[in-house]
Amino acid sequence: MRGGHDLGVDVADPPLLEHLLLERPWPLVIALLAVAAAVQVAARRRSSRRAGWAAWLIAAGAAGVALLAYTVTTDRERLTQLTVELVQAATQPVNLAVVDQTLHPDAVLRGPGGQVWMPFQNIRWELEQAVQRLGVTDHAIRQLGVEASGDRGRSALALRTHLGETGMPVSTSWNLVWQRQSEGDWRIVEIQWLTLQDQPPTRGMWQW
């Protein structure tokens, strides 16, 4: 996870055990393999069958950790994936299928102070119009922090967006609030626009 603390939105750190076992297992896997190799060398020098079996068990533990991380997707990993997919969809032409699948029908756009700027129906239309009018060609995620607890989640991200034929870069930051639905899918219930070029945005400025 790339931290979200510099965005002005506190993002909770993940549970340490979950993070080490499921999201970033490779340091632990490498450490276990190194221990297994050392034990195997010692076993050969001492002709110890017991130590040899211990080395194989440690190596099997490393493989088990890697397999567990590969087969289990945490909520944070899922929200990270969904956030990236939504960002990729918000370019010309807008992938409305992804937008409709990701945003809840009751989702709202909020300004930097928390005030509601528009409901989902307007978000969908305004997004498509703004992307087309401004010629949004791509977004680069400069920073991304994700947290998840129970059925609620949050993504804090900073983007660098390129506009029109000149490719002029524009920096923005956002706060996305997620809610797990009864069927298990995650959907965005709030989008908060935090900054534009490091300054608070004003309502309707995307229509200029």
Backbone as CSV, one residue per row, in Angstrom:
resi,resn,N_x,N_y,N_z,CA_x,CA_y,CA_z,C_x,C_y,C_z
1,MET,0.843,-1.197,0.000,0.000,0.000,0.000,0.870,1.236,0.000
2,ARG,0.561,2.171,-0.856,1.186,3.471,-0.802,0.399,4.330,0.165
3,GLY,1.075,4.943,1.105,0.405,5.633,2.190,-0.468,6.770,1.720
4,GLY,-1.561,7.035,2.458,-2.452,8.121,2.124,-2.381,9.272,3.095
5,HIS,-1.434,9.231,4.054,-1.403,10.234,5.097,-1.048,11.615,4.557
6,ASP,-0.284,11.718,3.488,0.108,13.010,2.941,-1.022,13.688,2.193
7,LEU,-2.145,13.032,2.032,-3.252,13.594,1.274,-4.193,14.410,2.145
8,GLY,-3.920,14.487,3.434,-4.823,15.193,4.322,-5.963,14.317,4.803
9,VAL,-5.938,13.033,4.495,-6.948,12.080,4.947,-6.225,10.950,5.657
10,ASP,-6.544,10.729,6.925,-5.902,9.657,7.669,-6.437,8.318,7.198
11,VAL,-5.540,7.429,6.824,-5.902,6.076,6.410,-5.272,5.115,7.395
12,ALA,-6.094,4.299,8.031,-5.605,3.401,9.066,-4.644,2.371,8.490
13,ASP,-3.609,2.045,9.258,-2.699,0.983,8.855,-3.428,-0.364,8.936
14,PRO,-3.077,-1.308,8.050,-3.741,-2.617,8.077,-3.275,-3.430,9.277
15,PRO,-4.049,-4.436,9.692,-3.578,-5.352,10.735,-2.252,-5.969,10.323
16,LEU,-1.286,-5.950,11.232,0.078,-6.345,10.882,0.151,-7.777,10.379
17,LEU,-0.506,-8.711,11.079,-0.425,-10.120,10.684,-1.047,-10.330,9.305
18,GLU,-2.203,-9.722,9.074,-2.864,-9.836,7.771,-1.982,-9.266,6.669
19,HIS,-1.349,-8.133,6.958,-0.502,-7.485,5.954,0.703,-8.349,5.611
20,LEU,1.352,-8.930,6.636,2.565,-9.714,6.409,2.280,-11.069,5.776
21,LEU,1.131,-11.668,6.132,0.822,-12.995,5.615,0.127,-12.971,4.261
22,LEU,-0.766,-11.987,4.044,-1.635,-12.030,2.872,-1.321,-10.969,1.824
23,GLU,-0.813,-9.811,2.240,-0.626,-8.721,1.295,0.842,-8.510,0.912
24,ARG,1.738,-8.743,1.835,3.160,-8.555,1.560,3.946,-9.713,2.169
25,PRO,3.742,-10.918,1.611,4.325,-12.106,2.242,5.774,-12.374,1.879
26,TRP,6.292,-11.701,0.848,7.594,-12.109,0.311,8.761,-11.940,1.280
27,PRO,8.818,-10.899,2.110,9.905,-10.868,3.100,9.875,-12.076,4.031
28,LEU,8.666,-12.481,4.465,8.556,-13.648,5.334,8.917,-14.921,4.587
29,VAL,8.460,-15.047,3.352,8.782,-16.235,2.550,10.288,-16.349,2.340
30,ILE,10.926,-15.250,1.989,12.375,-15.264,1.753,13.125,-15.595,3.041
31,ALA,12.658,-15.023,4.158,13.311,-15.308,5.434,13.198,-16.785,5.786
32,LEU,12.013,-17.374,5.591,11.827,-18.790,5.884,12.694,-19.665,4.978
33,LEU,12.780,-19.304,3.710,13.626,-20.075,2.794,15.093,-19.984,3.174
34,ALA,15.517,-18.808,3.628,16.898,-18.642,4.059,17.188,-19.500,5.287
35,VAL,16.238,-19.523,6.233,16.403,-20.371,7.418,16.433,-21.843,7.018
36,ALA,15.542,-22.219,6.105,15.511,-23.613,5.648,16.833,-24.009,5.012
37,ALA,17.400,-23.112,4.199,18.689,-23.402,3.555,19.793,-23.562,4.593
38,ALA,19.802,-22.674,5.598,20.829,-22.757,6.634,20.707,-24.054,7.434
39,VAL,19.473,-24.425,7.762,19.258,-25.660,8.508,19.660,-26.867,7.668
40,GLN,19.391,-26.830,6.369,19.757,-27.934,5.483,21.274,-28.097,5.401
41,VAL,21.991,-26.968,5.325,23.463,-27.034,5.294,23.985,-27.651,6.588
42,ALA,23.420,-27.200,7.715,23.845,-27.751,9.003,23.518,-29.234,9.098
43,ALA,22.362,-29.623,8.570,21.970,-31.029,8.609,22.947,-31.903,7.828
44,ARG,23.414,-31.427,6.690,24.353,-32.199,5.875,25.708,-32.321,6.563
45,ARG,26.144,-31.233,7.187,27.438,-31.265,7.863,27.434,-32.240,9.029
46,ARG,26.277,-32.300,9.725,26.178,-33.159,10.894,25.552,-34.512,10.587
47,SER,25.178,-34.693,9.318,24.485,-35.922,8.905,23.274,-36.184,9.791
48,SER,22.516,-35.100,10.041,21.357,-35.185,10.927,20.083,-35.284,10.099
49,ARG,19.447,-36.444,10.182,18.195,-36.628,9.449,17.091,-35.752,10.027
50,ARG,17.096,-35.585,11.354,16.071,-34.768,11.997,16.163,-33.309,11.540
51,ALA,17.359,-32.786,11.477,17.545,-31.407,11.012,17.152,-31.277,9.546
52,GLY,17.430,-32.336,8.753,17.032,-32.305,7.349,15.523,-32.209,7.194
53,TRP,14.802,-32.986,8.010,13.343,-32.906,7.967,12.844,-31.534,8.415
54,ALA,13.524,-30.956,9.414,13.148,-29.626,9.891,13.307,-28.603,8.772
55,ALA,14.377,-28.733,7.974,14.603,-27.809,6.855,13.481,-27.916,5.838
56,TRP,13.070,-29.154,5.541,11.980,-29.342,4.590,10.664,-28.787,5.129
57,LEU,10.417,-28.923,6.417,9.196,-28.385,7.013,9.173,-26.856,6.956
58,ILE,10.319,-26.238,7.207,10.394,-24.774,7.135,10.152,-24.310,5.696
59,ALA,10.748,-25.013,4.734,10.534,-24.667,3.321,9.066,-24.852,2.939
60,ALA,8.443,-25.903,3.459,7.020,-26.118,3.186,6.189,-25.001,3.795
61,GLY,6.599,-24.500,4.959,5.903,-23.371,5.566,5.989,-22.131,4.697
62,ALA,7.163,-21.899,4.099,7.328,-20.763,3.190,6.411,-20.898,1.986
63,ALA,6.327,-22.123,1.437,5.447,-22.351,0.296,3.987,-22.159,0.700
64,GLY,3.642,-22.560,1.915,2.273,-22.397,2.385,1.889,-20.931,2.527
65,VAL,2.820,-20.118,3.030,2.559,-18.683,3.148,2.337,-18.066,1.774
66,ALA,3.192,-18.431,0.796,3.053,-17.898,-0.562,1.724,-18.321,-1.184
67,LEU,1.340,-19.583,-0.994,0.082,-20.078,-1.551,-1.112,-19.378,-0.908
68,LEU,-1.054,-19.163,0.403,-2.141,-18.486,1.107,-2.316,-17.067,0.574
69,ALA,-1.215,-16.356,0.407,-1.287,-14.984,-0.098,-1.821,-14.950,-1.524
70,TYR,-1.486,-15.968,-2.319,-1.928,-16.013,-3.711,-3.420,-16.293,-3.820
71,THR,-3.944,-17.123,-2.917,-5.339,-17.563,-3.031,-6.323,-16.663,-2.277
72,VAL,-5.849,-15.876,-1.323,-6.738,-15.034,-0.508,-6.566,-13.571,-0.899
73,THR,-7.674,-12.918,-1.217,-7.674,-11.486,-1.520,-8.309,-10.749,-0.348
74,THR,-7.546,-9.870,0.281,-8.085,-9.120,1.408,-9.012,-8.007,0.907
75,ASP,-9.807,-7.457,1.814,-10.690,-6.352,1.437,-9.882,-5.161,0.942
76,ARG,-8.756,-4.905,1.558,-7.921,-3.779,1.115,-7.408,-4.004,-0.306
77,GLU,-6.992,-5.220,-0.599,-6.513,-5.523,-1.947,-7.644,-5.379,-2.963
78,ARG,-8.844,-5.806,-2.583,-9.986,-5.688,-3.496,-10.336,-4.231,-3.739
79,LEU,-10.349,-3.421,-2.700,-10.669,-2.008,-2.860,-9.583,-1.281,-3.644
80,THR,-8.347,-1.683,-3.469,-7.268,-1.106,-4.271,-7.488,-1.390,-5.750
81,GLN,-7.827,-2.643,-6.065,-8.083,-3.033,-7.453,-9.258,-2.255,-8.032
82,LEU,-10.349,-2.139,-7.267,-11.526,-1.423,-7.744,-11.238,0.060,-7.940
83,THR,-10.433,0.636,-7.067,-10.072,2.052,-7.200,-9.287,2.287,-8.487
84,VAL,-8.320,1.424,-8.748,-7.510,1.555,-9.964,-8.384,1.397,-11.208
85,GLU,-9.303,0.446,-11.194,-10.186,0.229,-12.345,-11.082,1.441,-12.593
86,LEU,-11.584,2.063,-11.530,-12.429,3.248,-11.695,-11.630,4.406,-12.267
87,VAL,-10.416,4.590,-11.797,-9.561,5.662,-12.322,-9.303,5.443,-13.807
88,GLN,-9.016,4.209,-14.179,-8.762,3.903,-15.588,-10.014,4.120,-16.445
89,ALA,-11.195,3.915,-15.849,-12.445,4.071,-16.600,-12.780,5.531,-16.860
90,ALA,-12.228,6.434,-16.042,-12.580,7.857,-16.146,-11.681,8.598,-17.119
91,THR,-11.484,8.023,-18.298,-10.737,8.674,-19.372,-11.601,8.658,-20.620
92,GLN,-11.138,9.365,-21.642,-11.932,9.490,-22.867,-11.766,8.249,-23.753
93,PRO,-12.865,7.549,-24.108,-14.252,7.746,-23.647,-14.466,7.073,-22.300
94,VAL,-15.338,7.629,-21.475,-15.598,7.085,-20.147,-16.230,5.698,-20.266
95,ASN,-15.732,4.771,-19.479,-16.309,3.426,-19.426,-17.469,3.457,-18.430
96,LEU,-18.651,3.764,-18.914,-19.817,3.923,-18.043,-20.228,2.611,-17.388
97,ALA,-19.911,1.487,-18.012,-20.242,0.193,-17.411,-19.497,0.025,-16.089
98,VAL,-18.228,0.421,-16.062,-17.444,0.342,-14.828,-17.966,1.340,-13.804
99,VAL,-18.299,2.543,-14.263,-18.844,3.566,-13.358,-20.134,3.073,-12.717
100,ASP,-21.051,2.522,-13.519,-22.335,2.038,-13.003,-22.147,0.865,-12.041
101,GLN,-21.142,0.041,-12.304,-20.910,-1.133,-11.474,-20.231,-0.758,-10.155
102,THR,-19.474,0.333,-10.168,-18.675,0.707,-9.002,-19.409,1.647,-8.056
103,LEU,-20.188,2.593,-8.606,-20.881,3.566,-7.777,-22.263,3.069,-7.382
104,HIS,-22.612,3.280,-6.135,-23.948,2.938,-5.653,-24.952,3.929,-6.234
105,PRO,-26.185,3.503,-6.534,-27.195,4.421,-7.078,-27.475,5.626,-6.184
106,ASP,-27.187,5.501,-4.890,-27.400,6.621,-3.969,-26.110,7.380,-3.664
107,ALA,-25.060,7.122,-4.444,-23.779,7.790,-4.197,-23.896,9.293,-4.420
108,VAL,-23.069,10.052,-3.694,-23.061,11.509,-3.828,-21.627,11.996,-3.995
109,LEU,-21.493,13.142,-4.654,-20.218,13.841,-4.742,-20.232,14.960,-3.714
110,ARG,-19.187,15.016,-2.887,-19.068,16.056,-1.873,-17.890,16.975,-2.179
111,GLY,-18.015,18.208,-1.741,-16.918,19.147,-1.856,-15.913,18.949,-0.741
112,PRO,-14.834,19.734,-0.737,-13.777,19.549,0.264,-14.251,19.756,1.690
113,GLY,-15.311,20.543,1.876,-15.844,20.763,3.210,-16.893,19.761,3.630
114,GLY,-17.222,18.800,2.768,-18.205,17.775,3.080,-19.595,18.060,2.548
115,GLN,-19.807,19.243,1.966,-21.126,19.587,1.441,-21.438,18.763,0.191
116,VAL,-22.725,18.343,0.056,-23.129,17.541,-1.099,-23.213,18.434,-2.326
117,TRP,-22.509,18.029,-3.391,-22.525,18.786,-4.641,-23.486,18.194,-5.663
118,MET,-23.580,16.867,-5.721,-24.504,16.262,-6.694,-24.730,14.792,-6.385
119,PRO,-25.894,14.240,-6.815,-26.194,12.817,-6.647,-25.616,11.999,-7.800
120,PHE,-25.793,10.685,-7.686,-25.206,9.757,-8.648,-25.608,10.066,-10.089
121,GLN,-26.883,10.327,-10.328,-27.345,10.557,-11.697,-26.584,11.714,-12.346
122,ASN,-26.327,12.757,-11.590,-25.571,13.891,-12.116,-24.086,13.572,-12.247
123,ILE,-23.566,12.796,-11.287,-22.146,12.417,-11.334,-21.848,11.715,-12.645
124,ARG,-22.685,10.763,-12.984,-22.487,9.957,-14.196,-22.444,10.848,-15.432
125,TRP,-23.419,11.758,-15.559,-23.512,12.608,-16.740,-22.392,13.652,-16.758
126,GLU,-22.142,14.289,-15.614,-21.113,15.322,-15.537,-19.726,14.756,-15.803
127,LEU,-19.472,13.534,-15.315,-18.183,12.895,-15.548,-17.949,12.685,-17.036
128,GLU,-18.942,12.140,-17.712,-18.807,11.885,-19.147,-18.589,13.183,-19.918
129,GLN,-19.338,14.232,-19.561,-19.208,15.508,-20.251,-17.870,16.171,-19.976
130,ALA,-17.426,16.149,-18.720,-16.169,16.799,-18.354,-14.973,16.112,-19.006
131,VAL,-14.981,14.784,-19.008,-13.878,14.037,-19.619,-13.796,14.327,-21.109
132,GLN,-14.947,14.392,-21.772,-14.966,14.678,-23.203,-14.552,16.119,-23.488
133,ARG,-15.075,17.066,-22.701,-14.786,18.477,-22.936,-13.314,18.816,-22.661
134,LEU,-12.767,18.232,-21.602,-11.392,18.534,-21.224,-10.377,17.646,-21.936
135,GLY,-10.860,16.597,-22.583,-9.957,15.701,-23.301,-9.028,14.937,-22.380
136,VAL,-9.592,14.305,-21.343,-8.778,13.546,-20.389,-8.221,12.301,-21.068
137,THR,-6.896,12.252,-21.179,-6.263,11.137,-21.879,-5.788,10.032,-20.944
138,ASP,-5.352,10.400,-19.751,-4.921,9.374,-18.798,-4.785,9.979,-17.410
139,HIS,-4.821,9.082,-16.415,-4.579,9.444,-15.025,-3.397,8.630,-14.510
140,ALA,-2.521,9.277,-13.760,-1.448,8.569,-13.069,-1.720,8.679,-11.568
141,ILE,-1.773,7.541,-10.898,-1.984,7.542,-9.453,-0.651,7.836,-8.777
142,ARG,-0.559,9.009,-8.174,0.674,9.399,-7.496,0.750,8.830,-6.087
143,GLN,-0.392,8.651,-5.483,-0.447,8.161,-4.113,-1.781,7.476,-3.898
144,LEU,-1.754,6.365,-3.159,-2.992,5.626,-2.906,-2.905,4.958,-1.544
145,GLY,-3.858,5.277,-0.692,-3.972,4.615,0.607,-5.363,4.037,0.746
146,VAL,-5.454,2.816,1.249,-6.748,2.126,1.355,-6.893,1.527,2.750
147,GLU,-8.097,1.653,3.303,-8.402,0.998,4.568,-9.748,0.308,4.452
148,ALA,-9.940,-0.741,5.246,-11.211,-1.465,5.259,-11.433,-2.017,6.652
149,SER,-12.658,-1.841,7.147,-13.018,-2.353,8.459,-14.482,-2.767,8.415
150,GLY,-14.720,-4.068,8.567,-16.088,-4.560,8.481,-16.650,-4.355,7.089
151,ASP,-17.782,-3.667,7.001,-18.435,-3.426,5.714,-18.171,-2.031,5.171
152,ARG,-17.231,-1.314,5.772,-16.901,0.030,5.304,-15.446,0.077,4.865
153,GLY,-15.183,0.885,3.863,-13.824,1.039,3.378,-13.609,2.444,2.860
154,ARG,-12.345,2.776,2.620,-12.042,4.111,2.135,-10.767,4.077,1.300
155,SER,-10.771,4.840,0.224,-9.580,5.026,-0.607,-9.239,6.509,-0.617
156,ALA,-8.003,6.840,-0.338,-7.515,8.210,-0.454,-6.463,8.214,-1.549
157,LEU,-6.675,9.014,-2.580,-5.745,8.973,-3.712,-5.447,10.355,-4.266
158,ALA,-4.251,10.462,-4.792,-3.819,11.663,-5.488,-3.539,11.297,-6.932
159,LEU,-4.056,12.112,-7.854,-3.932,11.829,-9.286,-3.182,12.943,-10.000
160,ARG,-2.501,12.554,-11.049,-1.997,13.519,-12.025,-2.672,13.191,-13.352
161,THR,-3.499,14.103,-13.837,-4.322,13.885,-15.022,-3.799,14.727,-16.169
162,HIS,-3.733,14.135,-17.361,-3.278,14.855,-18.552,-4.486,15.216,-19.416
163,LEU,-4.530,16.476,-19.825,-5.681,17.004,-20.551,-5.321,17.411,-21.968
164,GLY,-6.224,17.099,-22.888,-6.134,17.596,-24.260,-4.878,17.178,-25.009
165,GLU,-4.698,17.792,-26.169,-3.567,17.454,-27.036,-2.241,17.897,-26.431
166,THR,-2.263,18.930,-25.599,-1.019,19.419,-24.988,-0.529,18.502,-23.885
167,GLY,-1.426,17.678,-23.344,-1.033,16.797,-22.255,-0.756,17.539,-20.968
168,MET,-1.358,18.709,-20.799,-1.122,19.513,-19.606,-1.502,18.724,-18.352
169,PRO,-0.595,18.605,-17.368,-0.908,17.828,-16.161,-1.681,18.645,-15.140
170,VAL,-2.651,18.009,-14.518,-3.445,18.622,-13.459,-3.444,17.668,-12.267
171,SER,-3.161,18.203,-11.089,-3.101,17.382,-9.883,-4.382,17.529,-9.071
172,THR,-4.939,16.408,-8.652,-6.130,16.399,-7.800,-5.966,15.346,-6.716
173,SER,-6.762,15.456,-5.650,-6.811,14.405,-4.629,-8.254,14.158,-4.236
174,TRP,-8.540,12.911,-3.844,-9.911,12.455,-3.646,-9.998,11.516,-2.452
175,ASN,-11.212,11.435,-1.918,-11.527,10.493,-0.855,-12.758,9.700,-1.283
176,LEU,-12.631,8.385,-1.405,-13.730,7.515,-1.825,-14.178,6.671,-0.638
177,VAL,-15.464,6.686,-0.347,-16.018,5.890,0.755,-16.769,4.696,0.159
178,TRP,-16.412,3.492,0.605,-16.973,2.258,0.086,-17.890,1.601,1.109
179,GLN,-18.889,0.877,0.596,-19.800,0.110,1.439,-19.973,-1.273,0.818
180,ARG,-19.774,-2.321,1.639,-20.007,-3.676,1.148,-21.517,-3.922,1.085
181,GLN,-21.988,-4.420,-0.060,-23.413,-4.665,-0.258,-23.798,-6.053,0.265
182,SER,-25.093,-6.300,0.336,-25.583,-7.569,0.878,-25.106,-8.768,0.063
183,GLU,-24.893,-8.564,-1.241,-24.417,-9.657,-2.088,-22.899,-9.822,-2.031
184,GLY,-22.225,-8.938,-1.275,-20.785,-9.067,-1.087,-19.951,-8.108,-1.895
185,ASP,-20.534,-7.449,-2.892,-19.787,-6.501,-3.713,-19.547,-5.196,-2.964
186,TRP,-18.423,-4.553,-3.291,-18.122,-3.241,-2.736,-18.558,-2.159,-3.732
187,ARG,-19.215,-1.107,-3.224,-19.617,0.000,-4.088,-19.362,1.326,-3.372
188,ILE,-19.076,2.340,-4.157,-18.800,3.665,-3.605,-20.103,4.361,-3.240
189,VAL,-20.162,4.894,-2.023,-21.347,5.635,-1.593,-21.063,7.138,-1.487
190,GLU,-19.780,7.510,-1.413,-19.414,8.921,-1.367,-18.106,9.143,-2.116
191,ILE,-18.076,10.216,-2.888,-16.831,10.701,-3.497,-16.617,12.115,-2.986
192,GLN,-15.469,12.357,-2.396,-15.157,13.703,-1.923,-13.948,14.228,-2.683
193,TRP,-14.148,15.382,-3.334,-13.058,16.034,-4.068,-12.346,16.952,-3.084
194,LEU,-11.073,16.641,-2.810,-10.337,17.354,-1.773,-9.556,18.554,-2.300
195,THR,-8.772,18.352,-3.361,-7.920,19.444,-3.859,-7.822,19.431,-5.376
196,LEU,-7.545,20.604,-5.928,-7.203,20.792,-7.337,-5.981,21.687,-7.371
197,GLN,-4.890,21.155,-7.899,-3.616,21.890,-7.891,-3.291,22.378,-6.475
198,ASP,-3.514,21.486,-5.502,-3.213,21.737,-4.088,-4.087,22.818,-3.463
199,GLN,-5.182,23.182,-4.121,-6.117,24.164,-3.582,-7.518,23.541,-3.529
200,PRO,-8.400,23.998,-2.604,-9.756,23.465,-2.556,-10.505,23.791,-3.848
201,PRO,-11.159,22.806,-4.467,-11.952,23.074,-5.668,-13.236,23.814,-5.309
202,THR,-13.843,24.437,-6.303,-15.125,25.105,-6.095,-16.193,24.388,-6.905
203,ARG,-17.402,24.472,-6.428,-18.516,23.753,-7.046,-18.761,24.242,-8.470
204,GLY,-18.870,23.291,-9.397,-19.169,23.605,-10.786,-17.986,24.012,-11.634
205,MET,-16.779,24.028,-11.061,-15.621,24.504,-11.833,-15.278,23.569,-12.989
206,TRP,-15.725,22.303,-12.947,-15.457,21.382,-14.041,-16.286,21.715,-15.294
207,GLN,-17.224,22.647,-15.150,-18.043,23.030,-16.286,-17.466,24.237,-17.048
208,TRP,-16.359,24.760,-16.571,-15.790,25.942,-17.218,-15.236,25.592,-18.590
